[in-house]
Tab-separated table of C-alpha atoms and ligand atoms in Angstrom:
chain	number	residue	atom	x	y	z
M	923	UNK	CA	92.632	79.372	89.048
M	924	UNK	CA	95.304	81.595	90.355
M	925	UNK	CA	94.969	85.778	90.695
M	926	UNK	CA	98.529	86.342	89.187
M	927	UNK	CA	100.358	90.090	89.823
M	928	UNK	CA	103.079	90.080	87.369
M	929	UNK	CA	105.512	93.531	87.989
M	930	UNK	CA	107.598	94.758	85.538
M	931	UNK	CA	107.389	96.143	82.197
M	932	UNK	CA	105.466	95.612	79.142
M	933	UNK	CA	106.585	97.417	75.464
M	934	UNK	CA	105.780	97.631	71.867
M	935	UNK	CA	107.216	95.369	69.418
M	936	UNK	CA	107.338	95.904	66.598
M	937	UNK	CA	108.808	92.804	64.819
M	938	UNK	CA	109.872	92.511	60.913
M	939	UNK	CA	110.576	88.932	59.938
M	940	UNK	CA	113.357	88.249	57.041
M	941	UNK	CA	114.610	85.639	55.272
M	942	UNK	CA	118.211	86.182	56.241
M	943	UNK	CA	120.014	88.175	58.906
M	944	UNK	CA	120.556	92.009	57.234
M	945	UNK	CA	124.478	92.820	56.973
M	946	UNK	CA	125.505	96.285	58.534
M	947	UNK	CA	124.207	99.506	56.497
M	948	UNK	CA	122.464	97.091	53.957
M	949	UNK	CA	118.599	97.467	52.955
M	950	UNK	CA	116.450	94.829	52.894
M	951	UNK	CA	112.484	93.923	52.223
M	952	UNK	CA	110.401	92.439	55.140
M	953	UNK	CA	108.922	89.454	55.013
M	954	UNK	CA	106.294	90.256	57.270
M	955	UNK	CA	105.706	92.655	60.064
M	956	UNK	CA	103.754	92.329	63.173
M	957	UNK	CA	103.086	94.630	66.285
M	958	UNK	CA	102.400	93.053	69.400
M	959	UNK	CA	102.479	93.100	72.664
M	960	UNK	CA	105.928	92.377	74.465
M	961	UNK	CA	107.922	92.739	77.963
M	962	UNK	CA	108.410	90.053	79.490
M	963	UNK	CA	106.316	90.205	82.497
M	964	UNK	CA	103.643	90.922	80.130
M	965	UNK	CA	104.341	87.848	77.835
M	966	UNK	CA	104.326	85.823	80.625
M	967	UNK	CA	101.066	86.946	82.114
M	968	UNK	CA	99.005	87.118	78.470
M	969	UNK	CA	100.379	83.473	78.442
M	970	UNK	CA	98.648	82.548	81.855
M	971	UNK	CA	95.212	84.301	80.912
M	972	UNK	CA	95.146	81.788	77.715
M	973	UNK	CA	95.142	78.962	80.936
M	974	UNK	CA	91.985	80.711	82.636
M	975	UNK	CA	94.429	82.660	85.145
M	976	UNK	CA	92.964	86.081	86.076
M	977	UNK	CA	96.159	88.102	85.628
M	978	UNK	CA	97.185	92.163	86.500
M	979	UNK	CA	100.161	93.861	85.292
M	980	UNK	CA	101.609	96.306	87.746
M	981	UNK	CA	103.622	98.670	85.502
M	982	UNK	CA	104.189	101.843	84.000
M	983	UNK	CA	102.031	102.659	81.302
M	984	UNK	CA	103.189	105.909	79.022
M	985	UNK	CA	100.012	108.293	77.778
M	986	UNK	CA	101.138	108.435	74.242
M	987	UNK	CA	99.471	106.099	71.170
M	988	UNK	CA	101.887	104.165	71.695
M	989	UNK	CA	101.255	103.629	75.200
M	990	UNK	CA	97.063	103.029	74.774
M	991	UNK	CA	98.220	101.177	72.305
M	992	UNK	CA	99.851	98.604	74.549
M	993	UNK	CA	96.432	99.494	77.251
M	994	UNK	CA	94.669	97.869	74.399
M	995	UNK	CA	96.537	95.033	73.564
M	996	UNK	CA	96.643	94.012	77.506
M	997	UNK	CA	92.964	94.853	77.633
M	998	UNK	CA	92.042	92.643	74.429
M	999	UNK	CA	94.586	89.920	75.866
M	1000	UNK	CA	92.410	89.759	79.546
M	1001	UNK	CA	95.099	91.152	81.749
M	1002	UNK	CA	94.174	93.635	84.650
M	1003	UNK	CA	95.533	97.189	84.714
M	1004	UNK	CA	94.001	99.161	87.659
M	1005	UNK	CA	96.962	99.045	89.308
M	1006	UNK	CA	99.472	100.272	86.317
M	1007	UNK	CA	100.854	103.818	86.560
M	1008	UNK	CA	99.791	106.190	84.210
M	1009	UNK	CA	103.029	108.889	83.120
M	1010	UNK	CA	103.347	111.477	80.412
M	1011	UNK	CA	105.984	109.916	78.121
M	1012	UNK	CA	107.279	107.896	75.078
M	1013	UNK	CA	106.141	103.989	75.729
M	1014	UNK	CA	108.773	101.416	75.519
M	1015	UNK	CA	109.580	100.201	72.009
M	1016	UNK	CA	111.422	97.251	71.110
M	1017	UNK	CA	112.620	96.865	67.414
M	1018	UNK	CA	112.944	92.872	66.545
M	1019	UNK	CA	114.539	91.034	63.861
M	1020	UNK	CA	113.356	87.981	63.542
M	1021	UNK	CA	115.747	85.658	61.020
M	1022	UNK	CA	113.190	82.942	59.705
M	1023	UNK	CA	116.020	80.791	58.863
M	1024	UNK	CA	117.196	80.534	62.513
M	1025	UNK	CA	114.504	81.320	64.158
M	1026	UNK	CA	116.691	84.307	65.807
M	1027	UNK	CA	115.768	87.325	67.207
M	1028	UNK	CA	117.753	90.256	67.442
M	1029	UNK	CA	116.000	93.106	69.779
M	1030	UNK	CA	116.623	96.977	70.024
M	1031	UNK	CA	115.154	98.168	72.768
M	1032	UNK	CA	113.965	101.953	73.402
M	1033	UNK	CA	113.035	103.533	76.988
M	1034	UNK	CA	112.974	106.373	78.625
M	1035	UNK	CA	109.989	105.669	81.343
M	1036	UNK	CA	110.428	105.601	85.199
M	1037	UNK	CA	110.612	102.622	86.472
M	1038	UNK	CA	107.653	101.220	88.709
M	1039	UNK	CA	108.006	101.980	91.967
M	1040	UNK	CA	107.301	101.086	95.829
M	1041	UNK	CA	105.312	104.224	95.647
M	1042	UNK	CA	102.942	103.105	92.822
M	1043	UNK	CA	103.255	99.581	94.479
M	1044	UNK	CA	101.631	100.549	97.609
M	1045	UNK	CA	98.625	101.069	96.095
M	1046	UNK	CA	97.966	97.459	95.773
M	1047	UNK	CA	97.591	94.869	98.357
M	1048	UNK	CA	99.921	92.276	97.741
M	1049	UNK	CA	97.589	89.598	99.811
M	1050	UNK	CA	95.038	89.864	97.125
M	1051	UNK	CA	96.768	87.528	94.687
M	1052	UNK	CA	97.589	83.830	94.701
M	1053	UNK	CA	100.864	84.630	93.023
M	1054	UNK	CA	103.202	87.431	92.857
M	1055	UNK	CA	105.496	87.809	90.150
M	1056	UNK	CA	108.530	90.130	89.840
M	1057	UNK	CA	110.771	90.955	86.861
M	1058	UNK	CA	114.156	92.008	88.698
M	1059	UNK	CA	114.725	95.917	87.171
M	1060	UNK	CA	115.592	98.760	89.479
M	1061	UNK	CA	116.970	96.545	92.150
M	1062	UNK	CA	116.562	99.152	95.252
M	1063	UNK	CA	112.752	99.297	94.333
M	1064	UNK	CA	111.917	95.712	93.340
M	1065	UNK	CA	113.914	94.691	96.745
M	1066	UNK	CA	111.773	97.110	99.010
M	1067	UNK	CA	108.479	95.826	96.594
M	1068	UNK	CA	109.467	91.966	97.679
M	1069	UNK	CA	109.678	92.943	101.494
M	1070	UNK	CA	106.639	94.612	101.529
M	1071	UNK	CA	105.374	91.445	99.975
M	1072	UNK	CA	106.597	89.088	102.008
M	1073	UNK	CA	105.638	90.889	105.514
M	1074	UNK	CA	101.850	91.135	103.281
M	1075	UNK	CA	101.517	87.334	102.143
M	1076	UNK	CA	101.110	84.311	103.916
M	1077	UNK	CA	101.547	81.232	101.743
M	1078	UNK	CA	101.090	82.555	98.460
M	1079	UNK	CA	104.128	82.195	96.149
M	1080	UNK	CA	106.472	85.029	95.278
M	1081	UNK	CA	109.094	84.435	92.491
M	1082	UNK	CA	111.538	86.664	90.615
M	1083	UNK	CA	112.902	86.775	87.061
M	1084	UNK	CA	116.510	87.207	86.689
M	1085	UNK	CA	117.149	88.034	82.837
M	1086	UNK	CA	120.254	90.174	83.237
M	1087	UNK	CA	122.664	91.571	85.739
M	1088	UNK	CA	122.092	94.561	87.264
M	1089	UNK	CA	123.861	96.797	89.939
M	1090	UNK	CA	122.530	95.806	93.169
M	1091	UNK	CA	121.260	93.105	92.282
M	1092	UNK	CA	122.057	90.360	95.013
M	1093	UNK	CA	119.970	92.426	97.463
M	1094	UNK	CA	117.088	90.042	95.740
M	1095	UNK	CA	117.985	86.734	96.236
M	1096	UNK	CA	116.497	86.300	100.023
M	1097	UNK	CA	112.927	87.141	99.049
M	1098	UNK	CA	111.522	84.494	96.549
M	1099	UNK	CA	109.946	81.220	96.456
M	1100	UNK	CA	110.650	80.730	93.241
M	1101	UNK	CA	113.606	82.163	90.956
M	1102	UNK	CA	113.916	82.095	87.241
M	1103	UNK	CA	117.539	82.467	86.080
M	1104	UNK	CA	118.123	83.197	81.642
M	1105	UNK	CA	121.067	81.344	80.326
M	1106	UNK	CA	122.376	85.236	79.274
M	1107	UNK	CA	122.688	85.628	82.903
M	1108	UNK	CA	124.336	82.407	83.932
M	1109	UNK	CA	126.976	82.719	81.448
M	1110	UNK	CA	127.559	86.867	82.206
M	1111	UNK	CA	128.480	84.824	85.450
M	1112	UNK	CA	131.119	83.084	84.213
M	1113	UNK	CA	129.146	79.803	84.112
M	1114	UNK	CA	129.409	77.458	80.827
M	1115	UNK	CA	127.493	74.827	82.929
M	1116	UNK	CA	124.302	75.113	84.121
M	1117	UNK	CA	124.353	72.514	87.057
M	1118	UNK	CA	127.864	74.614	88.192
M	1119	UNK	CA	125.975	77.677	87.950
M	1120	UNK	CA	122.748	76.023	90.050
M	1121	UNK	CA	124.827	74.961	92.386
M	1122	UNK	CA	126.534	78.515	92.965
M	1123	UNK	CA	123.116	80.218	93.064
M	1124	UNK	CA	121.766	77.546	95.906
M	1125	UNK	CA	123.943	79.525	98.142
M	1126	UNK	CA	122.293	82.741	97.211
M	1127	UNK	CA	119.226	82.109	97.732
M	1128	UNK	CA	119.067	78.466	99.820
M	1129	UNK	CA	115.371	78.895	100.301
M	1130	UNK	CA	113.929	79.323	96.769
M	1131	UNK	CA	113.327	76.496	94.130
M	1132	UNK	CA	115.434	77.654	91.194
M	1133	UNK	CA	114.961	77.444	87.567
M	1134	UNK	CA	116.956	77.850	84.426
M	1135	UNK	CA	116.250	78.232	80.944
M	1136	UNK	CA	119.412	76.650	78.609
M	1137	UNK	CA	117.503	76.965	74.922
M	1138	UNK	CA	117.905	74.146	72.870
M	1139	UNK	CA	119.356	72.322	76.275
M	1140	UNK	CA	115.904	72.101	77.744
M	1141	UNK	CA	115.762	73.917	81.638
M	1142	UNK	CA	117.588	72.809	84.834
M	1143	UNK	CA	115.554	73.240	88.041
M	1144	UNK	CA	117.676	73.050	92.053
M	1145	UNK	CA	115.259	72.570	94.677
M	1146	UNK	CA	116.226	73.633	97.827
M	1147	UNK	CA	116.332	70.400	99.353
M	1148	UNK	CA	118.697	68.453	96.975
M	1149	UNK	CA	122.649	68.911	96.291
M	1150	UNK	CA	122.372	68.299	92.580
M	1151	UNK	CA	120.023	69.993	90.227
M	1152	UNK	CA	117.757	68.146	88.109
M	1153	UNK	CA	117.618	68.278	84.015
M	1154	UNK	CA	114.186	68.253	82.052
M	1155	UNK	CA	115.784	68.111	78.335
M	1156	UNK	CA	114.397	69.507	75.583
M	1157	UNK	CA	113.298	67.883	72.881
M	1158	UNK	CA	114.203	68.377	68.813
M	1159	UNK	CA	111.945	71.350	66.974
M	1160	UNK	CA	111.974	70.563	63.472
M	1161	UNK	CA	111.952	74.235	62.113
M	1162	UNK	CA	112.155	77.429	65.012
M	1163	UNK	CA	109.842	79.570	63.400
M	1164	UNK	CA	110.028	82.617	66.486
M	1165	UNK	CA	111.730	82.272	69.565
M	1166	UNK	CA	110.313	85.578	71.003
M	1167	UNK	CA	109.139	85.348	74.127
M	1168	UNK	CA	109.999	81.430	74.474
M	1169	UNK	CA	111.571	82.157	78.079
M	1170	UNK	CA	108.550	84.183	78.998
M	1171	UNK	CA	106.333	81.385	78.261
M	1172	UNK	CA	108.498	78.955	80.037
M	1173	UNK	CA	107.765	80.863	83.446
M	1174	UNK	CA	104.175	81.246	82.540
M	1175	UNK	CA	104.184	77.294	82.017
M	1176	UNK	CA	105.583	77.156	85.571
M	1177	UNK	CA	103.782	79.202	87.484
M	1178	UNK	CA	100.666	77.341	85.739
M	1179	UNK	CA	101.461	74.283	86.234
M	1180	UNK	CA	102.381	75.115	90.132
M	1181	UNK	CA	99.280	76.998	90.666
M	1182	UNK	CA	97.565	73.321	89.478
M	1183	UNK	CA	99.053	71.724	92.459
M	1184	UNK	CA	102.044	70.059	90.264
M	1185	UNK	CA	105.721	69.262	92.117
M	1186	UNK	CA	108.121	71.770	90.774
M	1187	UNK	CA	109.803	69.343	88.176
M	1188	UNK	CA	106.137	67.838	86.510
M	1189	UNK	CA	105.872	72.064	86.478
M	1190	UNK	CA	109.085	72.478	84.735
M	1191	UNK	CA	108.548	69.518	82.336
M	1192	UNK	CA	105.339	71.166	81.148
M	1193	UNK	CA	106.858	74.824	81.177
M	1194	UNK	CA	109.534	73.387	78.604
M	1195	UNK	CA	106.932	71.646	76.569
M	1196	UNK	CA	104.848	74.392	76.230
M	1197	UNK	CA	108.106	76.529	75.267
M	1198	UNK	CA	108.451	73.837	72.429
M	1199	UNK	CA	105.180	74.785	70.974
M	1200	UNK	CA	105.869	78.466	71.286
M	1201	UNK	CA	109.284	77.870	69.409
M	1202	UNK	CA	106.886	76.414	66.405
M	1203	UNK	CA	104.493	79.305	66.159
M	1204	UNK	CA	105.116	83.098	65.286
M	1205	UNK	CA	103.660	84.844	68.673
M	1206	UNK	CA	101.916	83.636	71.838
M	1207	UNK	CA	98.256	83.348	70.062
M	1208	UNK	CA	96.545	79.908	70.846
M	1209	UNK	CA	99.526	78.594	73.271
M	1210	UNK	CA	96.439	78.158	76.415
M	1211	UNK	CA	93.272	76.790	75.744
M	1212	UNK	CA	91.214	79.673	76.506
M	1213	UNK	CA	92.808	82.884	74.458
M	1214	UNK	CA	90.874	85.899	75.070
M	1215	UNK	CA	92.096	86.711	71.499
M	1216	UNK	CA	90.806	83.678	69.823
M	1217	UNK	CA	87.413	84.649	71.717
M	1218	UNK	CA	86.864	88.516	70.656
M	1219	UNK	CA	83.227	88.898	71.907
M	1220	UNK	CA	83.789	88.057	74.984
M	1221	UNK	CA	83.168	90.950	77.558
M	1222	UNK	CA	84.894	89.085	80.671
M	1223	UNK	CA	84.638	85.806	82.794
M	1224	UNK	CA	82.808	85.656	85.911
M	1225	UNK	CA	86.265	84.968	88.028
M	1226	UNK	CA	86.892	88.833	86.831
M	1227	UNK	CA	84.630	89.889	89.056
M	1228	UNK	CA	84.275	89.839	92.680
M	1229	UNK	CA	81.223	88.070	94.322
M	1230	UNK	CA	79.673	91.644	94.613
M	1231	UNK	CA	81.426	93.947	91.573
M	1232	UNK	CA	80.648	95.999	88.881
M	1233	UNK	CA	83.296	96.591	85.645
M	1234	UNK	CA	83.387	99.128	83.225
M	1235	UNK	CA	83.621	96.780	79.502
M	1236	UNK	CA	84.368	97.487	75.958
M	1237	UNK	CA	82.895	95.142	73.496
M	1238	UNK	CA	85.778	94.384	70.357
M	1239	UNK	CA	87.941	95.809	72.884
M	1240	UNK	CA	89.396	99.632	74.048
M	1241	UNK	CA	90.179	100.775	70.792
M	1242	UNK	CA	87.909	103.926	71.120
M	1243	UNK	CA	90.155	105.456	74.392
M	1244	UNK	CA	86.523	106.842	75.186
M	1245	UNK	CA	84.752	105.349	78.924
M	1246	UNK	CA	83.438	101.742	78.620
M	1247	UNK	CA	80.318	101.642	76.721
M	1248	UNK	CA	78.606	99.234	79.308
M	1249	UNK	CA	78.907	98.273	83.066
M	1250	UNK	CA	78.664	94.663	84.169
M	1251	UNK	CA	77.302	93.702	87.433
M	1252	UNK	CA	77.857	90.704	89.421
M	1253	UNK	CA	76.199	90.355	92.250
M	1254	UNK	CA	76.187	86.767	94.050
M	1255	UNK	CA	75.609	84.235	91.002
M	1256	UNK	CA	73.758	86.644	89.449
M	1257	UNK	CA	75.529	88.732	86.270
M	1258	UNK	CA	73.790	91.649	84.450
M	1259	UNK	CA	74.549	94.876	82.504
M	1260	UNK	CA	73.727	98.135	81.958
M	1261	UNK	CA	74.623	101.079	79.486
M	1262	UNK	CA	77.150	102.787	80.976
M	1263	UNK	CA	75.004	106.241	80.325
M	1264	UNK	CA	73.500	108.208	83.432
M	1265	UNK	CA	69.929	109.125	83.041
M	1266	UNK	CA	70.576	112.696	84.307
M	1267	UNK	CA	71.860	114.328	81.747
M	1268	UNK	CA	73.745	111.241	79.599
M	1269	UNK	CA	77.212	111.389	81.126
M	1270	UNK	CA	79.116	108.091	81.754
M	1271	UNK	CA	78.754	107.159	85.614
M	1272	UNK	CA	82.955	106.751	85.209
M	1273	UNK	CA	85.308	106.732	82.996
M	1274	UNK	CA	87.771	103.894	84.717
M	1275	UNK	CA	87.323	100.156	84.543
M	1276	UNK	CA	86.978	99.780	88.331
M	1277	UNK	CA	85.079	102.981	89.960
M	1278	UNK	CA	81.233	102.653	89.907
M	1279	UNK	CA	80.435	100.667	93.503
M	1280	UNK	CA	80.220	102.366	96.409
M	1281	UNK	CA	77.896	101.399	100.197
M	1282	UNK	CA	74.877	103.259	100.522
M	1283	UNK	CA	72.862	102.674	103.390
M	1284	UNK	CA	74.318	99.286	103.951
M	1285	UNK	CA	74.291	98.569	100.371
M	1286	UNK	CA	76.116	98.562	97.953
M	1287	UNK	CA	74.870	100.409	94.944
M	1288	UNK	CA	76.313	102.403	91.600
M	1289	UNK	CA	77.291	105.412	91.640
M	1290	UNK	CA	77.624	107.940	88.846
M	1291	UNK	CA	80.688	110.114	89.849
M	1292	UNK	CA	79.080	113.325	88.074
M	1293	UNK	CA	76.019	114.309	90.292
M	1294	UNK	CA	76.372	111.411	92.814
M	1295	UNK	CA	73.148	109.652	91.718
M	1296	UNK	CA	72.983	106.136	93.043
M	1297	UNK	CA	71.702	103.432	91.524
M	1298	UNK	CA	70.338	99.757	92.791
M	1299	UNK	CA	72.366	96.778	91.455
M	1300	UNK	CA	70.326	94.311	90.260
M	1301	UNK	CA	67.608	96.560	88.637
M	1302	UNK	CA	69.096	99.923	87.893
M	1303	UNK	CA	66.618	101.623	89.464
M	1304	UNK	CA	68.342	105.321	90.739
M	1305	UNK	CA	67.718	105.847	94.776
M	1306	UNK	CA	69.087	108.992	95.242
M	1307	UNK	CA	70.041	112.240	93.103
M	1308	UNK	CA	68.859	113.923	90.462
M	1309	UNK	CA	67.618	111.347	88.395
M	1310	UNK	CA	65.690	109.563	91.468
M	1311	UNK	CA	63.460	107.431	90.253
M	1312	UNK	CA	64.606	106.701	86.634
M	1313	UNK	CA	66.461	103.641	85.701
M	1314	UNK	CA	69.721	102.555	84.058
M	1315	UNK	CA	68.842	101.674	80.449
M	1316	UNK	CA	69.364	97.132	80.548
M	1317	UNK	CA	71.713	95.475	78.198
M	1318	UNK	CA	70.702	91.443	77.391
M	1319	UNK	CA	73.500	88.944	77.993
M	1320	UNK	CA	74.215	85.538	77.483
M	1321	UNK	CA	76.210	83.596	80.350
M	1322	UNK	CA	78.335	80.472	78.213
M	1323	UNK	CA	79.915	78.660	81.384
M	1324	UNK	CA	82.017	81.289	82.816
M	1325	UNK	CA	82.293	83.603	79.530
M	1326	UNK	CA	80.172	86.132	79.232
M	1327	UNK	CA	78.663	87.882	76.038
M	1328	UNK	CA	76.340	90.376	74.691
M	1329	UNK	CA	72.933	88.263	73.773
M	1330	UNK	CA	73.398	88.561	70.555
M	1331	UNK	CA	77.197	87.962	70.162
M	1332	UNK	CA	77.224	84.672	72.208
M	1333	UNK	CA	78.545	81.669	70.688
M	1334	UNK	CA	75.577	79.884	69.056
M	1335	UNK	CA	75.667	75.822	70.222
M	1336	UNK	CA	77.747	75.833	72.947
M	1337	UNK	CA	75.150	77.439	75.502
M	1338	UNK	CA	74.357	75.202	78.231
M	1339	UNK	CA	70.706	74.843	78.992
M	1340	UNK	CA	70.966	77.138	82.144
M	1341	UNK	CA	71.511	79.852	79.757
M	1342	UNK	CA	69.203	83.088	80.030
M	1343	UNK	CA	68.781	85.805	77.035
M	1344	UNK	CA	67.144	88.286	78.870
M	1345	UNK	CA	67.647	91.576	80.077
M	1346	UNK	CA	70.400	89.969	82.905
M	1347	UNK	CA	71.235	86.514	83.133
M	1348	UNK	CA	71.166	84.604	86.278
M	1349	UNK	CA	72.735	81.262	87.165
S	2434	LIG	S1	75.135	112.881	85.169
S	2434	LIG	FE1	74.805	111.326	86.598
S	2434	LIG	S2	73.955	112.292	88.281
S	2434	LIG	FE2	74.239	113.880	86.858
């Protein structure tokens, strides 16, 4: 599997579905109404967890509800946000009509964040993923974010998604592997044609594969090697129920399919298929076969840790806001867990998702960021401060291939025989 960084932004939407498009200053009744998760890099990434792709957003994430709000989602949906910056502000809202009879959505966007920034992007180290992803927004920032990339990474991927023009915007085009071009674009080009419009972006960027989306035409891919680009046609969808997100879960369908060792227009064939089925659905549930959402006692997957790592979890998810109940270890094959409760005096040992290892004496043990008591991985036994001598309090697990689950939460029948329900589990 492939350690995606998707930049960019991720918003609320909030999305009322009607029977027929409302005429100016009219009032209409809902259908239905949904909140969810949206932005695009965010679609796309929630999309590549469902394929077993451990994913991070690198983003700006607003303190308001609205903002832990969309912390939640991301953390319920499996995707990474250590590296997303944390601002006082409104979150991003988008506002979306969906016409059931169409299939059309009509979005109102609302933000007044910063963007993300090669500030906040420096914190990261860009040769820690197998894929980078960009979202082209502020142009100066994503273009010094892609050359810090590039001089970082060696072979791993870097592609850009070009939804809409933007002032500056052809500073870009030199840095990808990969660009994905929106139809909105093409034609704010001046192109009708996709092939004419391929074949004018080849000589901005003559090293990247390029990919279009064209809707209902399917998705047109120019590789970088060949004069004329190539077509992978759609095919007839009896009723569009939601076309959110479709193009987002094109380039997820990509990236997957590239990460799997496919040629770029196998990758493309799959992308659109897999756009098909999102076209017949209402959201991105279900599109992958392994949807963190489908699977809501799961506490992580052993490719979320490192081969020596410890993670702060919340069972049924963040909704609480408060520190993560419990702290899951991995060290070598060997997963445990312990309350995330310091013996001293009760405190959490941290409050963040990623902040509880640290070397001791050649080791690496917990630490509880209060007192600076340290604890011993595998057996929670404290070393050093106040509490020397006491132990972390065990949580049982059960280990179903990679998932991992509270003992008693595991699903029953599908545990392989190597299984353990013990105080840690061990494989
Ligand atoms: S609360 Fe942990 S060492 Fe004091």
């Amino acid at each position: 599997m492939a350690n995606v960084l998707g930049v960019g932004i991720a918003t609320l939407d909030i999305i009322n579905e009607l029977d027929h498009y409302p005429a100016e200053d009219s009032e209409q009744r809902a259908v239905a109404q949904r909140v969810e998760l949206g932005g695009n890099v965010a679609n796309s990434l929630r999309v590549l967890r469902q394929f077993g792709h451990p994913v991070e957003f690198a983003g700006v994430l607003a303190e308001d509800a609205d903002g832990r709000r969309i912390a939640d989602l991301m953390d319920r949906y499996g995707i990474e946000t250590r590296h997303a910056r944390r601002v006082e502000g409104h979150a991003p809202t988008s506002y979306i009509t969906v016409n059931r009879a169409t299939g059309s959505r009509t979005i109102v966007h609302w933000r007044d964040l910063p963007e993300f920034d090669l500030g906040a992007f420096m914190a990261l180290d860009p040769s820690e993923y197998d894929w980078l992803h960009f979202e082209a927004r502020a142009c100066d920032e994503t273009a010094a974010m892609l050359a810090l990339s590039r001089a970082r990474v060696t072979d791993q991927p870097i592609s850009l998604e070009v939804e809409k023009d933007r002032p500056d915007l052809d500073q870009l085009w030199s840095f990808p592997d990969v660009i994905f071009f929106s139809r909105a674009f093409a034609h704010g080009r001046g192109f009708e044609e996709p092939a004419a419009f391929l074949r004018e972006a080849r000589g901005w960027a003559p090293q990247a594969i390029l990919v279009l989306g064209w809707g209902s035409g399917g998705a047109w891919l120019s590789r970088p090697d060949e004069t004329e680009p190539a077509h992978v046609p759609a095919r007839p969808v009896d009723t569009v129920i939601d076309s959110i997100a479709a193009g987002d879960t094109l380039i997820a369908g990509f990236i997957h399919a590239r990460a799997r060792g496919m040629g770029s227009l196998e990758s493309l064939e799959f992308a659109v298929r897999l756009a098909e089925r999102k076209l017949m659905q209402a959201g991105l549930a279900g599109l992958g076969p392994n949807d963190p959402a489908d699977d809501p006692d799961l506490l992580c997957r052993l490719e979320d840790l490192e081969p020596i790592d410890a993670i702060g979890v919340w069972p049924q998810g963040r909704a609480s806001g408060g520190p993560a109940p419990l702290i899951v270890v991995r060290h070598g094959e060997r997963v445990c867990a312990w309350r995330n409760v310091c013996p001293h005096n009760g405190s959490p040992l941290s409050r963040e998702r990623h902040d509880f290892l640290e070397t001791r004496q050649g080791e690496r043990q917990l630490r509880c960021n209060v007192h600076q008591a340290f604890f011993q991985l595998d057996d929670g036994l404290c070393t050093a401060g106040p509490c020397e001598g006491q132990r972390l309090e065990a949580v049982a697990l059960e280990r179903v291939d990679n998932r991992i689950y509270l003992a008693d939460r595991a699903p029953h029948g599908n545990a392989p025989p190597a299984t353990h329900r013990e105080g840690s589990v061990q494989r």
